[in-house]
Each structure stands twice: as C-alpha cells, then as structure tokens.
Amino acid sequence: MSTSFQNIKGTFDILPDPHTDDGGTRTAASAEWRHVEATVRDVMRRHNFEEIRTPVLEPTELVARGVGASTDIVQKEMFAFERSDTQYVLRPEITAPVVRSFLQHHLDQRGGVQKLFYIGPCFRAEQPQKGRYRQFHQFGIEVLGADQPRADAETIAVLMAVCDALGLSDLRLRLNTLGTPECREEYVGALQDFLEPYADELSETSRRRLERNPLRILDTKKAHEQEILRDAPTLIDFVNEKSRTHYDTVKGLLDDLGVEYVEDPHLVRGLDYYTETTFELEHPGLGAQSALAGGGRYDRLAEVLGSDAPVPAVGFAAGMERLFLALDAADVELADTPTPDVFIAALGEEAERWGFRTAQALRAEGLHVAHDLMGRSLKAQMKEANRQNAPYTMIIGGNELEAEAATVKEMESGAQEEVPFDGLIEYLTRTAETA
Ligand code: HAM
C-alpha cells in the first residue's frame, strides 16, 4: 500500500511496534512509551506531585517574555503564526505555560507549595538530527512557591528517581549557580570586558552573543573559544553571600541523598529565566545532544509574566526521546507490546455471531480478547492468533455450538481441551491470571 504523504521532517509516528528511521534511530513502540509514562506517573505520585495539563497553543508573547527575547528558542525556533490578529505559538517548553496557568488560576490559593508535573509535546524549529526533533515530548515538574534549597534538591531527586525506576545508570549531573540577576548583570559586564579584546578570534555566533547574550558563549563547543575562556572571570566570584549559602545547602542536601554531581561554572542553560541553581543531566549514550534533562530555579519568572508578587520556583524538564535513546544505548528492555489473553477463531456464520457475542462478554470481565474480522479460513485465523502471540485460541464451529462447549487450544503445547460455554469465563480468567 502507498500514500503520497509523509510525516513532517523532525516529527515521528509512535507505532504499536518499534521502528527505525533512515538514519538508524529507533523510535520506541507505543507500549514502551506507556511504560515510561506510567513510571513517571508512579514516581510523581510517590513524591506527592499533581498533574497539570496546559494547551499546546499559547500566546507568542508569553514565550517571548518568559523564555527570553534573545534566546535561540525565541529568535530562531518558534513555530509561531498569526490568525485574526492573535499571535499563537506552539509551545517550545512548558515552564512558562505552567507559571501562566498558576497565576491565572490563583493556584497559590490552594495553599502551600504547588508541586506540579506534566507530560506532553513541545515544538522547536530546530535542524532535525538524532535526539533533536521539531516535535518532541517532555516530562517535567515545577515546584511553585518554595524558596528553600530543599525544593531544588527535591527537584533533582525526582529526576534521578525516574531514571532509577527505569533502570538507567551512568548518568552525569552538572550543577551550577547563576546567583541573582543583579550579580549576573555585574558578571556579564566583566565577561564582556574580558572577551572584547578577543572579539576577532570568536566565531560569528559568539560575536553576536557578545552583544546580546554573552553568558551563552560559556556554552561554546569550540576548542579555541574554550581556551580563551580558561582565564575568563567566573560567575561564582560575583555571586552574593545569600546565593552562595543557598547553593552550598543544595549541594549538602544532594550529598545527604547520595546524588553525585560535578560542578560546572560554565553551565548557563539556553533559557533566560534562570536564577540561582541550574543543572543538566547527561548520558554518554546520547552523543552530540547529550542533555537528557535540564532545569533550575527561576525566582523572577512569575513577575516577568505580570505577577504583582514574587513566586520562588524551581523545576526540570526531560526529553522523552532522549530518554529512549539513552535506554536503548544502555540496552534496557522496556515493556513488550501487550498480547491478547485469548483469540477466538470461529468458523461459519452462526459461530462467528456466537464468537462476536462471547468476545464482548469476556471483555466485560476484563479479558483481552482478539478475533477475526475478515471472515478468514480456520487455518488463517490460527496463523493470526500466532502472529498476535495469543497464548490460547478458542475454536468454535458447528460441532462446538451443538455440544455447547468450545475447543480451547494452548498454543505453545498444542494441547486442546473442551470447555463448556458456561465455564468459559472462569476458565479463561484463571488461565489469563497464571499466564
Ligand atoms: P530545555 O533544556 O530547553 O529546558 O529542555 C529540556 C529537555 O528537553 C532537554 O534536556 C532535552 O532532553 C529536551 N529537548 C529540548 N529540545 C529538544 C529537541 N528539539 N528535540 C528533542 N528533545 C529536546 C526546558 O525546556 C525548561 N523548561 C526546563 C525547566 C523546567 N526548567 C525549569 N523547569
């Protein structure tokens, strides 16, 4: 079969079976996605997080202001469009939307700290490559209303707990503090002064960043720029006492939990809203797009979005596709595609009608039941039962109808048993439980 259409580059279909694209990248099966999502939900429940779902469409201005006008996301990567004088964007991330929702619905009035989690698609018009897509999925958390370092440490602990529950190890957590925006401004000035004499040696991107967003130069992957930066002033020397104490406490709490980290004074992150603690989690199996997750504190974002009171907050988001790449590289096996408890193979019109009714009755009892919808021969139906990996096939034809007993075949051994119609539910429920 064929179609003249293809999915858009940088997006992908999630199918019942895993599949591999032209570049050799594996896309996990829907059952594997469900397994990861269920694991995330379970970890969130254990850590007392509640789910929030916000729209995929948001006002463009929310992202421009929230993420920051000078960031790559806003400058180059937004899927934004106008319709009837309204500017829409397909959300490139979920932190600004969650803060918008928190403020709009006065979630602070629920009392206490709001611990929210989300799972959903995001959109960035990046150059697609392995681990970098135009539609990708994030799961993440936002802890709103908490200024304590314990909130930072708990945020990181939740991320590590998800990885642990999935069986992913070999991770590298990079940690830094950006201090307050005021400290940072002072530092940016010092960094600009330091880099100015090297301007001719910098790449075009870095030269542009020197004007608009000098901190991002610290992120450079270019060896000669890293060399120049070796003697650059470091942010931590500009961070005030309070921020330093906060950072030291976060580190102490992580030590208490046995969470290992490396301090990286060059970790600045690509979004403008961060203050104080920032972190990224990496896995060696990811190659160039090494960040599995990233996050940090963003104490000023609520006010940037119009709040008249500050909302200290911290969170992270992880890329689900990158998580799958890391799990694949680490050879972690995830859930198999679910298989039916029983396949009903019916021969003849009357048996088909009986099979159809019985399938519904068994399903109402909670059993996973498959049957033929193509009117195929018994042989073809048995083949289909095998393809679907059904452990049992219930065969029903004229003789069975007359005897009011189905022939139930155990597919692996080939053993057959006659099971009276009125004992079928009990029989199949028992076999499904022991399977
Ligand atoms: P981010 O670092 O931009 O942070 O994205 C978080 C994660 O999303 C990345 O580490 C990566 O795994 C995944 N990701 C990002 N872009 C792509 C892409 N084009 N294709 C595949 N995966 C991608 C944020 O989005 C912040 N909102 C995180 C946060 C939450 N900070 C505080 N709270």
PDB file of C-alpha atoms and ligand atoms in Angstrom, residues 73 92-95 118 124 126 131-134 136 138 141-142 269 271 273-274 280 291-296 298 314-319 321-322, ligand 1:
ATOM      1  CA  ILE A  73      14.276  29.448  21.040  1.00  0.00           C
ATOM      2  CA  PRO A  92       8.544  25.206  22.827  1.00  0.00           C
ATOM      3  CA  GLU A  93       8.619  24.326  26.535  1.00  0.00           C
ATOM      4  CA  ILE A  94       6.166  24.012  29.410  1.00  0.00           C
ATOM      5  CA  THR A  95       7.577  26.096  32.290  1.00  0.00           C
ATOM      6  CA  TYR A 118       3.428  17.355  33.189  1.00  0.00           C
ATOM      7  CA  ARG A 124      11.008  23.800  18.249  1.00  0.00           C
ATOM      8  CA  GLU A 126      15.484  23.154  15.068  1.00  0.00           C
ATOM      9  CA  GLY A 131      17.980  13.362  19.555  1.00  0.00           C
ATOM     10  CA  ARG A 132      16.788  16.690  18.179  1.00  0.00           C
ATOM     11  CA  TYR A 133      13.288  16.931  16.766  1.00  0.00           C
ATOM     12  CA  ARG A 134      10.742  19.555  15.793  1.00  0.00           C
ATOM     13  CA  PHE A 136       9.367  16.169  20.893  1.00  0.00           C
ATOM     14  CA  GLN A 138       8.910  16.453  27.701  1.00  0.00           C
ATOM     15  CA  ILE A 141       7.988  19.244  37.231  1.00  0.00           C
ATOM     16  CA  GLU A 142       7.555  22.754  38.556  1.00  0.00           C
ATOM     17  CA  ARG A 269      21.344  26.895  30.089  1.00  0.00           C
ATOM     18  CA  LEU A 271      16.621  29.935  28.614  1.00  0.00           C
ATOM     19  CA  TYR A 273      14.544  32.806  33.282  1.00  0.00           C
ATOM     20  CA  TYR A 274      17.035  31.017  35.499  1.00  0.00           C
ATOM     21  CA  GLU A 280      21.720  19.388  33.415  1.00  0.00           C
ATOM     22  CA  ALA A 291      21.388  16.563  27.648  1.00  0.00           C
ATOM     23  CA  LEU A 292      18.711  14.217  28.844  1.00  0.00           C
ATOM     24  CA  ALA A 293      17.181  16.852  31.099  1.00  0.00           C
ATOM     25  CA  GLY A 294      17.772  20.344  32.355  1.00  0.00           C
ATOM     26  CA  GLY A 295      16.355  22.712  34.890  1.00  0.00           C
ATOM     27  CA  GLY A 296      16.895  25.043  37.745  1.00  0.00           C
ATOM     28  CA  TYR A 298      13.528  30.690  38.242  1.00  0.00           C
ATOM     29  CA  VAL A 314      12.284  25.502  40.615  1.00  0.00           C
ATOM     30  CA  GLY A 315      11.794  22.674  38.126  1.00  0.00           C
ATOM     31  CA  PHE A 316      13.192  20.486  35.391  1.00  0.00           C
ATOM     32  CA  ALA A 317      12.147  19.006  32.075  1.00  0.00           C
ATOM     33  CA  ALA A 318      13.464  15.838  30.455  1.00  0.00           C
ATOM     34  CA  GLY A 319      13.265  14.904  26.783  1.00  0.00           C
ATOM     35  CA  GLU A 321      13.006  10.829  23.020  1.00  0.00           C
ATOM     36  CA  ARG A 322      16.449  11.318  24.518  1.00  0.00           C
TER      37      ARG A 322
HETATM   38  P1  HAM B   1      15.443  22.642  27.942  1.00  0.00           P
HETATM   39  O1  HAM B   1      16.841  22.338  28.362  1.00  0.00           O
HETATM   40  O2  HAM B   1      15.253  23.605  26.845  1.00  0.00           O
HETATM   41  O3  HAM B   1      14.698  23.113  29.255  1.00  0.00           O
HETATM   42  O4  HAM B   1      14.720  21.299  27.542  1.00  0.00           O
HETATM   43  C1  HAM B   1      14.653  20.207  28.456  1.00  0.00           C
HETATM   44  C2  HAM B   1      14.958  18.906  27.739  1.00  0.00           C
HETATM   45  O5  HAM B   1      14.081  18.760  26.596  1.00  0.00           O
HETATM   46  C3  HAM B   1      16.345  18.819  27.122  1.00  0.00           C
HETATM   47  O6  HAM B   1      17.297  18.427  28.088  1.00  0.00           O
HETATM   48  C4  HAM B   1      16.155  17.749  26.070  1.00  0.00           C
HETATM   49  O7  HAM B   1      16.220  16.459  26.639  1.00  0.00           O
HETATM   50  C5  HAM B   1      14.729  18.008  25.596  1.00  0.00           C
HETATM   51  N1  HAM B   1      14.729  18.753  24.323  1.00  0.00           N
HETATM   52  C6  HAM B   1      14.846  20.076  24.137  1.00  0.00           C
HETATM   53  N2  HAM B   1      14.786  20.391  22.829  1.00  0.00           N
HETATM   54  C7  HAM B   1      14.626  19.214  22.167  1.00  0.00           C
HETATM   55  C8  HAM B   1      14.502  18.854  20.784  1.00  0.00           C
HETATM   56  N3  HAM B   1      14.484  19.768  19.810  1.00  0.00           N
HETATM   57  N4  HAM B   1      14.345  17.546  20.488  1.00  0.00           N
HETATM   58  C9  HAM B   1      14.348  16.606  21.454  1.00  0.00           C
HETATM   59  N5  HAM B   1      14.460  16.889  22.752  1.00  0.00           N
HETATM   60  C10 HAM B   1      14.604  18.171  23.119  1.00  0.00           C
HETATM   61  C11 HAM B   1      13.364  23.447  29.295  1.00  0.00           C
HETATM   62  O8  HAM B   1      12.588  23.238  28.396  1.00  0.00           O
HETATM   63  C12 HAM B   1      12.934  24.026  30.620  1.00  0.00           C
HETATM   64  N6  HAM B   1      11.507  24.353  30.536  1.00  0.00           N
HETATM   65  C13 HAM B   1      13.222  23.069  31.749  1.00  0.00           C
HETATM   66  C14 HAM B   1      12.775  23.590  33.072  1.00  0.00           C
HETATM   67  C15 HAM B   1      11.650  23.248  33.745  1.00  0.00           C
HETATM   68  N7  HAM B   1      13.399  24.490  33.804  1.00  0.00           N
HETATM   69  C16 HAM B   1      12.699  24.723  34.902  1.00  0.00           C
HETATM   70  N8  HAM B   1      11.615  23.970  34.854  1.00  0.00           N
END
